[in-house]
Short mmCIF file of C-alpha atoms in Angstrom, two decimals:
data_model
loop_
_atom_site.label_atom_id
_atom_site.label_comp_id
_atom_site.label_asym_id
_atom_site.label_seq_id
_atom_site.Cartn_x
_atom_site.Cartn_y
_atom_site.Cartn_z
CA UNK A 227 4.91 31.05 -28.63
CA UNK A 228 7.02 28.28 -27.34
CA UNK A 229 7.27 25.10 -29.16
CA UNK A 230 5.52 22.02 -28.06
CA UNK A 231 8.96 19.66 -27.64
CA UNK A 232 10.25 22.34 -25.68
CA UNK A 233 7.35 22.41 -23.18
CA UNK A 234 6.99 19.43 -20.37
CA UNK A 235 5.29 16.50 -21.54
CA UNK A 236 2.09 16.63 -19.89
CA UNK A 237 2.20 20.58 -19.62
CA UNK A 238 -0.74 21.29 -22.15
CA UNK A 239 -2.90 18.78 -20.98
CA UNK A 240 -2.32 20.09 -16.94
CA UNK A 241 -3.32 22.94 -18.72
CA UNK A 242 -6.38 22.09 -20.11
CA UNK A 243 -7.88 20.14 -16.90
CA UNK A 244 -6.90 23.53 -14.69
CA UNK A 245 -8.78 25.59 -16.89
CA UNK A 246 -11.75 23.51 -16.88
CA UNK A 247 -11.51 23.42 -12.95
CA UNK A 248 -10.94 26.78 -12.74
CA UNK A 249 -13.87 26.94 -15.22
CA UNK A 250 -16.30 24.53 -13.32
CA UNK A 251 -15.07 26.77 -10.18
CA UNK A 252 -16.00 30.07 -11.21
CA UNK A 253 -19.53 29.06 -11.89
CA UNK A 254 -20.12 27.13 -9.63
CA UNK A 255 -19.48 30.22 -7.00
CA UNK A 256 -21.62 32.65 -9.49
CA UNK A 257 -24.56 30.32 -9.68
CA UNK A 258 -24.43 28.98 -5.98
CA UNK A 259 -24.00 25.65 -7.08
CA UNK A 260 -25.40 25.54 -10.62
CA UNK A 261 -28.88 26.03 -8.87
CA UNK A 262 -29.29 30.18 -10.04
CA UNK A 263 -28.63 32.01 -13.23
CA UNK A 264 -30.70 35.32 -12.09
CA UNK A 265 -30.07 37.42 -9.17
CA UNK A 266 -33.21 37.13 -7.50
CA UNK A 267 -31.86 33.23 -7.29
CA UNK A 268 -28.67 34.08 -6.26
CA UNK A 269 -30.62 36.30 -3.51
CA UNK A 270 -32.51 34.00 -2.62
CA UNK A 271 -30.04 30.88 -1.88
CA UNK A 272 -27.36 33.69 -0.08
CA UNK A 273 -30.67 34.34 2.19
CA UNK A 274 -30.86 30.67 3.07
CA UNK A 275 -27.56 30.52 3.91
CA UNK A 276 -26.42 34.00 5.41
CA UNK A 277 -29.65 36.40 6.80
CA UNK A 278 -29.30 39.78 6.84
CA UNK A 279 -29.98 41.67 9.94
CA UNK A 280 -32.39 44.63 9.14
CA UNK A 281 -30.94 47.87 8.91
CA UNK A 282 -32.16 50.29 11.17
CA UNK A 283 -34.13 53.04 8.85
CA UNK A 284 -36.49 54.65 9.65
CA UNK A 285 -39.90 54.38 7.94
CA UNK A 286 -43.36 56.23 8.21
CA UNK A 287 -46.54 54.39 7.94
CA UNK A 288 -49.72 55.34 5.98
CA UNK A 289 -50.95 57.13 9.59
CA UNK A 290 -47.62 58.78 9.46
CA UNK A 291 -46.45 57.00 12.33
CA UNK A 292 -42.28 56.71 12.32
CA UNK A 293 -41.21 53.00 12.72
CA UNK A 294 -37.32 51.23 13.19
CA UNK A 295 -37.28 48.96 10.13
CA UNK A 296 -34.61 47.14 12.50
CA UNK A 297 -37.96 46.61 14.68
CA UNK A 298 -40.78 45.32 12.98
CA UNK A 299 -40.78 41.80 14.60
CA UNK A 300 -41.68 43.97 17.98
CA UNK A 301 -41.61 42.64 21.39
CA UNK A 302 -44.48 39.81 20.34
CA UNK A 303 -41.49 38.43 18.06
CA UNK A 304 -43.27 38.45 14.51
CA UNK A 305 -42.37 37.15 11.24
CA UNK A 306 -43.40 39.56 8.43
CA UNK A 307 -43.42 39.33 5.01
CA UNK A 308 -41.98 42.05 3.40
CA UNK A 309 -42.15 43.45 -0.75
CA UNK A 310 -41.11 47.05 -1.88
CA UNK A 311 -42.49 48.26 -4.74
CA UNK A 312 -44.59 51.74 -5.45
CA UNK A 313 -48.35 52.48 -5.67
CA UNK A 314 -48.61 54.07 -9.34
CA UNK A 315 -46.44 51.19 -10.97
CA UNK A 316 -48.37 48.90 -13.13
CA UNK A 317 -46.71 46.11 -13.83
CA UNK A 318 -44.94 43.73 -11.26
CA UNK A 319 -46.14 45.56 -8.01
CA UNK A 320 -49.78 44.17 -9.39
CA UNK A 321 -48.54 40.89 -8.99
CA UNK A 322 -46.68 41.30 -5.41
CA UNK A 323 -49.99 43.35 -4.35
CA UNK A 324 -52.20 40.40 -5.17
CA UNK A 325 -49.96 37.65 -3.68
CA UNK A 326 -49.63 39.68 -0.59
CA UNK A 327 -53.29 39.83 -0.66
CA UNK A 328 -53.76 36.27 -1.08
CA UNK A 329 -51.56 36.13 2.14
CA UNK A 330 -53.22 38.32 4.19
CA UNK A 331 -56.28 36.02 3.16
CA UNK A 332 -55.18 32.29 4.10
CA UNK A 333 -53.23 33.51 6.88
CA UNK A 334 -56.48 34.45 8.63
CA UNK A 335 -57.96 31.61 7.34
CA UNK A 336 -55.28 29.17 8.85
CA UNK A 337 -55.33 31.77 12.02
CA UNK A 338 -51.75 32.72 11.84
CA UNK A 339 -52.35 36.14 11.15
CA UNK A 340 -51.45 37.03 14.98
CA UNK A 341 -47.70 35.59 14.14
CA UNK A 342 -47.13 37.28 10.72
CA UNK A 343 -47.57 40.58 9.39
CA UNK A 344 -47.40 41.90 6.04
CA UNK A 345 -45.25 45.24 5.30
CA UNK A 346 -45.22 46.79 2.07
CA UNK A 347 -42.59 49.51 1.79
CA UNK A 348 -42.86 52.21 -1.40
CA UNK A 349 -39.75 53.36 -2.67
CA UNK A 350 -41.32 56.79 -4.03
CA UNK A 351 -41.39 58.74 -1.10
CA UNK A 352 -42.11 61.59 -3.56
CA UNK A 353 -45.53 60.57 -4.32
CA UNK A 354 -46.20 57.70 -2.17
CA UNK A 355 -47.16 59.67 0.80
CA UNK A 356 -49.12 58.73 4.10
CA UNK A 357 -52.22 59.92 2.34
CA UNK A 358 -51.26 57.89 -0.63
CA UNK A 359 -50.40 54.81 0.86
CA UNK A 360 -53.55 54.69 2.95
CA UNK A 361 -56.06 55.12 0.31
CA UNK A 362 -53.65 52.42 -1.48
CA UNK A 363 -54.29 50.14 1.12
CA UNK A 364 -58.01 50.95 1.22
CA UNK A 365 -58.18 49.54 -1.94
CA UNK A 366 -56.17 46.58 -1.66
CA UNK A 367 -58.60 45.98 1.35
CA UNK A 368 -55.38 45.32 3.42
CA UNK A 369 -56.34 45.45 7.18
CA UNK A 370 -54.67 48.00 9.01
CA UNK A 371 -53.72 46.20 11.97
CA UNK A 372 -51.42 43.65 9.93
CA UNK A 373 -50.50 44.81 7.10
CA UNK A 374 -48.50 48.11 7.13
CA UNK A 375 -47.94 50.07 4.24
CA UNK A 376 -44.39 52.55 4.49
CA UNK A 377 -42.30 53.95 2.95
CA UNK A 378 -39.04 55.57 3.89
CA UNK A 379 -38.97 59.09 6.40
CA UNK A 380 -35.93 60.67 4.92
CA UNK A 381 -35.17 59.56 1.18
CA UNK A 382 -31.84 59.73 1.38
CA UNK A 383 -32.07 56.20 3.17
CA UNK A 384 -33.49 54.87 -0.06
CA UNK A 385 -29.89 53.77 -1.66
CA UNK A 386 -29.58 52.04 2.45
CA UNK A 387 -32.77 50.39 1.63
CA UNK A 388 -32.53 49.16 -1.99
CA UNK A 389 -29.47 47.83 -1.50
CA UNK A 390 -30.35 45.99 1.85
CA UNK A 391 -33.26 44.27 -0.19
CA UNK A 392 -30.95 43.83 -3.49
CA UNK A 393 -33.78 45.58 -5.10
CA UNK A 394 -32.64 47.50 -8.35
CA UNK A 395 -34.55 50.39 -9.44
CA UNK A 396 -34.36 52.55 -12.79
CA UNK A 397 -36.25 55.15 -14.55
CA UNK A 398 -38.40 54.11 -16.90
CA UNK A 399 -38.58 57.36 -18.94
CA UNK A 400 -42.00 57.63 -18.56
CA UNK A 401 -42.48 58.98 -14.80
CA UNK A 402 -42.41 55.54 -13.69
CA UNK A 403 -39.26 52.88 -12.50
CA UNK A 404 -37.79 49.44 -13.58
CA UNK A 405 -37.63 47.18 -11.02
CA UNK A 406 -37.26 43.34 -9.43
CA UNK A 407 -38.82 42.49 -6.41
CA UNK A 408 -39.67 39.21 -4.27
CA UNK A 409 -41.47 38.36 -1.26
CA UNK A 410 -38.66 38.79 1.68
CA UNK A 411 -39.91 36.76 5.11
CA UNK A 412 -37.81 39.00 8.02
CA UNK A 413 -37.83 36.53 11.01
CA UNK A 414 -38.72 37.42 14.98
CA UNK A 415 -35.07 38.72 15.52
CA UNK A 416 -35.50 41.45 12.71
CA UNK A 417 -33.77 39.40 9.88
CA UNK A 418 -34.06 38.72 6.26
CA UNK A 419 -34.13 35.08 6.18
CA UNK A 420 -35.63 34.08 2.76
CA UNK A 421 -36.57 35.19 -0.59
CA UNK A 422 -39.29 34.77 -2.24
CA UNK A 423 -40.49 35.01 -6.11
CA UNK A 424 -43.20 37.36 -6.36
CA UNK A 425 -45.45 34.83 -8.04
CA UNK A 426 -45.28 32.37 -5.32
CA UNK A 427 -46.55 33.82 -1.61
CA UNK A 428 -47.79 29.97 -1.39
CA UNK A 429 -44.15 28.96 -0.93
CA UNK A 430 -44.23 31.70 1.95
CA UNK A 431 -46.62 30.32 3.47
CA UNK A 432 -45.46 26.57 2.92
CA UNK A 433 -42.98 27.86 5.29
CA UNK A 434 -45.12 29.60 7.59
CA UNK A 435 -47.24 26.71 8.46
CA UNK A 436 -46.33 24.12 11.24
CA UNK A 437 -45.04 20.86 10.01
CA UNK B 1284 -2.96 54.85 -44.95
CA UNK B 1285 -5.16 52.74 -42.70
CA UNK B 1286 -3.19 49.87 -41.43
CA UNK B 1287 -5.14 47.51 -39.20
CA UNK B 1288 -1.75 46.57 -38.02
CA UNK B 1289 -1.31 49.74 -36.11
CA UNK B 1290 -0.41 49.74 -32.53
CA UNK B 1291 -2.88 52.34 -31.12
CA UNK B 1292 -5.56 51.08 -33.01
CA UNK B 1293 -6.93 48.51 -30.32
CA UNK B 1294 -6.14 51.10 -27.70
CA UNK B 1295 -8.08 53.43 -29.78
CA UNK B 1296 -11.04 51.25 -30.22
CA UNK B 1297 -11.27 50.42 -26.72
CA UNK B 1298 -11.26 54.34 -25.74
CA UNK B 1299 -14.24 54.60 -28.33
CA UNK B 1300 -16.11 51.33 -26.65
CA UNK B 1301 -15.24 53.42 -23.15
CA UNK B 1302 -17.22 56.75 -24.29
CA UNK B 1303 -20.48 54.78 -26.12
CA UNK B 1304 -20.32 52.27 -22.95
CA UNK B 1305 -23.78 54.17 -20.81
CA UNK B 1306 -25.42 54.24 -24.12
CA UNK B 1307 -24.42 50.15 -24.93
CA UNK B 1308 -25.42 49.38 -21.70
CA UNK B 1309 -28.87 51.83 -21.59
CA UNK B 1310 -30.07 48.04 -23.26
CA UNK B 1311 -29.67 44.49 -23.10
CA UNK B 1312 -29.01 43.70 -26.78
CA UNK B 1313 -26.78 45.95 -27.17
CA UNK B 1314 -24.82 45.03 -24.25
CA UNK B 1315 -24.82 41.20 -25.32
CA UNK B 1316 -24.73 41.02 -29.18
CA UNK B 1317 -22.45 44.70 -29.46
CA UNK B 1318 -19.74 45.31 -26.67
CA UNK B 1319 -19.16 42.22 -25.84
CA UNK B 1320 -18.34 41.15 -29.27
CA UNK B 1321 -16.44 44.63 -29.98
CA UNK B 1322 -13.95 43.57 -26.41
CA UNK B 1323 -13.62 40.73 -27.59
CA UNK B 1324 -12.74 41.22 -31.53
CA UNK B 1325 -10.50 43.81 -29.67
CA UNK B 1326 -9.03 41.66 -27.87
CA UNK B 1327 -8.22 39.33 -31.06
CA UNK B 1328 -6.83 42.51 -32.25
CA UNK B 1329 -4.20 42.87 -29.51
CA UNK B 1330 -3.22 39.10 -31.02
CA UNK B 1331 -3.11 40.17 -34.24
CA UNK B 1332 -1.17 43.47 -34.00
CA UNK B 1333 1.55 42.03 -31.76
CA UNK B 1334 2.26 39.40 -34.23
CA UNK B 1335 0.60 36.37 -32.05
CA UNK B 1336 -2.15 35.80 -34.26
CA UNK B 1337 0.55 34.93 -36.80
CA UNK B 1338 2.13 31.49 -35.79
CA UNK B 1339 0.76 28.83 -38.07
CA UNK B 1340 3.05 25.65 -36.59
CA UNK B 1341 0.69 24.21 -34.28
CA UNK B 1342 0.74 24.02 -30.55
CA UNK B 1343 -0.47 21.65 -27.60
CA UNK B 1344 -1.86 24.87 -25.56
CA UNK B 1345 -4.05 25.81 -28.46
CA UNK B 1346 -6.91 23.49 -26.46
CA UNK B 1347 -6.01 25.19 -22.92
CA UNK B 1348 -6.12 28.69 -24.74
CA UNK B 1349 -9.46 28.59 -26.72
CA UNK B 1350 -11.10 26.67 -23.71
CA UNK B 1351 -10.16 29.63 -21.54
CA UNK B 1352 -11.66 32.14 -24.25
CA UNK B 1353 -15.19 29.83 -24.27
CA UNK B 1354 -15.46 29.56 -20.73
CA UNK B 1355 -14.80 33.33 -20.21
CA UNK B 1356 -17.62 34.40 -23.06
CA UNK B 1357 -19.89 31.97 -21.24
CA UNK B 1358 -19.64 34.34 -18.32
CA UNK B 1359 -21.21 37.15 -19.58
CA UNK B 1360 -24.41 35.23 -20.68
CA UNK B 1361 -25.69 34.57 -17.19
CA UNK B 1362 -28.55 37.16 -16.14
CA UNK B 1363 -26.49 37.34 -13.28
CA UNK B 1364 -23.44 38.37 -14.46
CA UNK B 1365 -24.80 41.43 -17.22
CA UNK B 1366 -26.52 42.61 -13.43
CA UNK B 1367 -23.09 42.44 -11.41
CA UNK B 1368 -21.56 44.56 -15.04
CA UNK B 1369 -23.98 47.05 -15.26
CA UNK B 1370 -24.58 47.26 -10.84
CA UNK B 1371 -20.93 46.92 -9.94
CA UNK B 1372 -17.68 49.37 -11.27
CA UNK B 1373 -15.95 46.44 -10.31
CA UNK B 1374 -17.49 43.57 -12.20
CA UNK B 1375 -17.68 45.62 -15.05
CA UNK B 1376 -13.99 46.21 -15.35
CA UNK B 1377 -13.65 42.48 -14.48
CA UNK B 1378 -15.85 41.88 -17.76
CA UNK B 1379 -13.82 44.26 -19.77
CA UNK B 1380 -10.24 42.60 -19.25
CA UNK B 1381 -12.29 39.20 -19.29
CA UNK B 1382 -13.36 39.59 -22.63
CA UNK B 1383 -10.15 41.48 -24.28
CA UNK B 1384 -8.13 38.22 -22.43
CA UNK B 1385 -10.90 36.04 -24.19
CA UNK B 1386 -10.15 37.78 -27.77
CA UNK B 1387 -6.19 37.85 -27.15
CA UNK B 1388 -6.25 33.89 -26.18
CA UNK B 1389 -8.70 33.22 -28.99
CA UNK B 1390 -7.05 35.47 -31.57
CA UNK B 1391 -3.39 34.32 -30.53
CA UNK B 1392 -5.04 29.86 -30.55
CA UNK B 1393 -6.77 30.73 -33.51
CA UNK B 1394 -4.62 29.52 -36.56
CA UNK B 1395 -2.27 27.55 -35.12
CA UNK B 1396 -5.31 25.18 -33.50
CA UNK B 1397 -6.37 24.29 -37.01
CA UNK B 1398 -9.61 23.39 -38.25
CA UNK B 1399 -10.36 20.56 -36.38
CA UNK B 1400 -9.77 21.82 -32.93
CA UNK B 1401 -11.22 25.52 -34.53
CA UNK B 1402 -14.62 23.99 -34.98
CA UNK B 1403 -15.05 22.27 -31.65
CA UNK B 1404 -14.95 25.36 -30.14
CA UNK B 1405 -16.43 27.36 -32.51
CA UNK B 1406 -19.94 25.01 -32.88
CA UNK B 1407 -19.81 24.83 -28.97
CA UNK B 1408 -19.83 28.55 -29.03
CA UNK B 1409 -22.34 29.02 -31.51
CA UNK B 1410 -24.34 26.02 -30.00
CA UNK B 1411 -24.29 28.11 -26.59
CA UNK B 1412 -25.13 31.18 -27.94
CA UNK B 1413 -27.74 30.28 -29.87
CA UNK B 1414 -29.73 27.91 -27.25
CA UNK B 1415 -28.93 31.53 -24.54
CA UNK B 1416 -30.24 33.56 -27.08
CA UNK B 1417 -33.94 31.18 -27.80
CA UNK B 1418 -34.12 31.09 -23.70
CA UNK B 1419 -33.76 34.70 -23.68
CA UNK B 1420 -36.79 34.96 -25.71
CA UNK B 1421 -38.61 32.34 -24.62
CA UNK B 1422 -37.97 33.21 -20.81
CA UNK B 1423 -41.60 34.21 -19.15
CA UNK B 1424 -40.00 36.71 -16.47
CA UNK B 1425 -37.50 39.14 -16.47
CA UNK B 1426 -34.12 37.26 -16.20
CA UNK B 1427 -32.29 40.51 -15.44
CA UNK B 1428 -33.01 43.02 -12.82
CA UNK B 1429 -31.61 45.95 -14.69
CA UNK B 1430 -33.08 44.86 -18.51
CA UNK B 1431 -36.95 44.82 -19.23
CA UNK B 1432 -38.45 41.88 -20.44
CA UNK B 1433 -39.04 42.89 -24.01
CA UNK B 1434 -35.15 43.78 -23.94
CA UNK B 1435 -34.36 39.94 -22.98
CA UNK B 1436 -36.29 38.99 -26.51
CA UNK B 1437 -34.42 41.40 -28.46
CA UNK B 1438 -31.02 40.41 -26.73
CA UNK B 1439 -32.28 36.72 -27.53
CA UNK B 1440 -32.78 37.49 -31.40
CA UNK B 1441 -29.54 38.92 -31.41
CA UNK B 1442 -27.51 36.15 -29.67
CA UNK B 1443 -29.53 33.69 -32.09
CA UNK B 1444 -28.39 36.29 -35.14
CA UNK B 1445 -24.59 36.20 -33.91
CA UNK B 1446 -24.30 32.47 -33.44
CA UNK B 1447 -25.55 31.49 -36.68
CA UNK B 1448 -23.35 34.29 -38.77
CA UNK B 1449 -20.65 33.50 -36.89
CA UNK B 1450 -20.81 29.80 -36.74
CA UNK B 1451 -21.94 30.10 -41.04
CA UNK B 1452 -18.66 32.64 -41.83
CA UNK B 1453 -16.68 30.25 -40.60
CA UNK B 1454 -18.36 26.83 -42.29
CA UNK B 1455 -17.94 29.03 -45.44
CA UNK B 1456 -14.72 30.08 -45.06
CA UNK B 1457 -12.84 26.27 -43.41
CA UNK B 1458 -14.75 24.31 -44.80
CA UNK B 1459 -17.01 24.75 -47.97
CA UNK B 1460 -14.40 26.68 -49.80
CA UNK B 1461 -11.89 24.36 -48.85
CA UNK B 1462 -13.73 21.73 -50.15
CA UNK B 1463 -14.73 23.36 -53.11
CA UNK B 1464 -11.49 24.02 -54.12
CA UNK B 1465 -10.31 20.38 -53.84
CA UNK B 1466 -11.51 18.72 -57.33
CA UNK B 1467 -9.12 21.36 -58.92
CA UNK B 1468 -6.19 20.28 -56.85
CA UNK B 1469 -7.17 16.44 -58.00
CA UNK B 1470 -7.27 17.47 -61.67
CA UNK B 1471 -3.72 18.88 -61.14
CA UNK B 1472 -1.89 16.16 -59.63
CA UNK B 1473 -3.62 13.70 -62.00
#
């Protein structure tokens, strides 16, 4: 180790302030400012700043129609509010279920329901079948014509999908899966352009309604 | 015999830490409060084997060193960051020579920083890792995407555990026993 007289004066002290810089630097760029420490924030805030044009995989709806995902804001040019989740899970899909189903609910109320649709895509093709997904959405009372329930036609475009959404999904050991989710708002031009917490669909539709 | 001195030994412990590393990650406490700690005291190792650890006359980088170490554990406390480790090949090596840099800079500051400069790092440390460990369990929603919630309170307990041993070893060892010893060395020169 070399000896302090031998070193420049100031060396150490240069030192110190580049660290700390370097320091301040580094997470800075891995919290996006200081403003996220999870990455559903960091998600979100890259979202804001850089949307993600939709992937074009294809997905089969609960009347086993086959749908672009690339497409969803069709020719009328619709937002839609997207989650991904699976119908036997019981803990946070309940929670993205019900706030989806608190926007299908005030969207009609505030008539906007003709400018926003509500997809819900399963990401256990396995068991989450047309069949499935229809009687899911039976229950949820979702109505048919604007909120679609889906999942994925051939799973091997689930890894495309999961990691399009920044979803992360792991076995739980007991038949069912780990996972994050938010609510995702896909813009006319088929892109993700915000993020959502799951908790807060009232934020969504903050957004959704004219100023 | 066993010589903790010996120069495979950090190579060897690393290669160890490499086999267990699905099973350290399979949870979040063990990820947080046992391979970090075991890169990092590997790390220190590296320090101690190649004779760093050893100089005693202090040093002006000491501060630069030790605030390199701090700022590197820091890292790996973010929710964000464990995801990137346990998502990414690439952010998980990144953590890995992040946290045996961490120990070697620590490990080679260490005694040559003396007390003083020792415990402003040290109770910053512990200070850290005790107030990421009570968020951890105090945090209403899953923090990580690839830990359960329940995981976050157990990771919190253990960052709370390591904080406090590590930040009470060392009170013990610089400055209670120090101090302790002192009346002695006043009887003696009086």
């Amino acid at each position: 180790m070399p000896r302090s007289s031998q070193l420049p004066r100031y060396g150490a002290a240069i030192a110190l302030v580049l660290v700390a810089l370097a320091g301040l630097a580094g997470f800075s760029f891995l919290t996006r400012g200081f403003t996220a420490v999870t990455s559903d924030g960091v998600r979100r805030i890259d979202l804001e700043h850089s949307p993600r044009a939709l992937s074009a995989i294809r997905l089969v709806d609960s009347r086993g129609a086959g749908f672009s995902l690339a497409a969803i804001g069709g020719k009328a040019g619709r937002v839609t509010l997207i989650t991904l989740g699976y119908t036997t899970c019981l803990a946070i899909c309940r929670t993205t279920l019900s706030g989806q189903a608190y926007l299908q609910q005030e969207l009609r109320s505030r008539q906007l329901d003709d400018r926003v649709r509500l997809l819900t895509i399963s990401f256990d093709p396995s068991r989450d079948t047309p069949a499935a997904l229809r009687e899911y959405g039976r229950k949820m009372k979702a109505d048919p014509q604007r909120w679609t329930f889906a999942t994925v036609a051939d799973p091997a475009d689930l890894p495309r999908l999961l990691k399009l959404f920044d979803i992360v999904v792991l076995p739980d050991g007991l038949g069912g899966f780990v996972h994050n989710g938010a609510i995702f708002m896909a813009d006319a031009d088929g892109r993700l352009v915000r993020a959502y917490d799951i908790d807060r669909p009232d934020q969504a539709l903050a957004d959704l309604l004219p100023d | 015999m066993f010589r903790l001195r010996n120069p495979f030994l950090p190579g060897l412990l690393l290669a160890l830490v490499g086999i267990v590393r699905p099973w350290l990650e399979a949870t979040m406490a063990r990820h947080m409060v046992a391979e970090l700690p075991l890169l990092f005291a590997i790390g220190w190792l590296v320090a101690y084997t190649t004779g760093c650890a050893d100089g005693r006359q202090r040093h002006s980088y000491c501060p630069a060193m030790l605030l390199s170490a701090l700022l590197i554990t820091s890292v790996w406390m973010l929710p964000v960051a464990l995801d990137y480790a346990v998502i990414h090949v690439a952010a998980n090596a990144l953590k890995v020579a992040g946290m045996l840099l961490a120990g070697f800079l620590a490990g080679s500051a260490w005694r040559a920083a003396g007390a003083i400069v020792q415990g402003f790092f040290l109770v910053n440390w512990a200070w850290m890792t005790i107030t990421a460990g009570l968020l951890y369990q105090d945090a209403p929603r899953q923090l990580c995407s690839v830990y359960l919630t329940d995981q976050q309170w157990m990771a919190g307990v253990g960052l709370v555990t390591l904080g406090a041993a590590v930040l009470s070893i060392w009170l013990i060892h610089t400055v209670f026993l120090p101090l302790s010893a002192r009346p002695d060395e006043t009887a003696e020169h009086a």
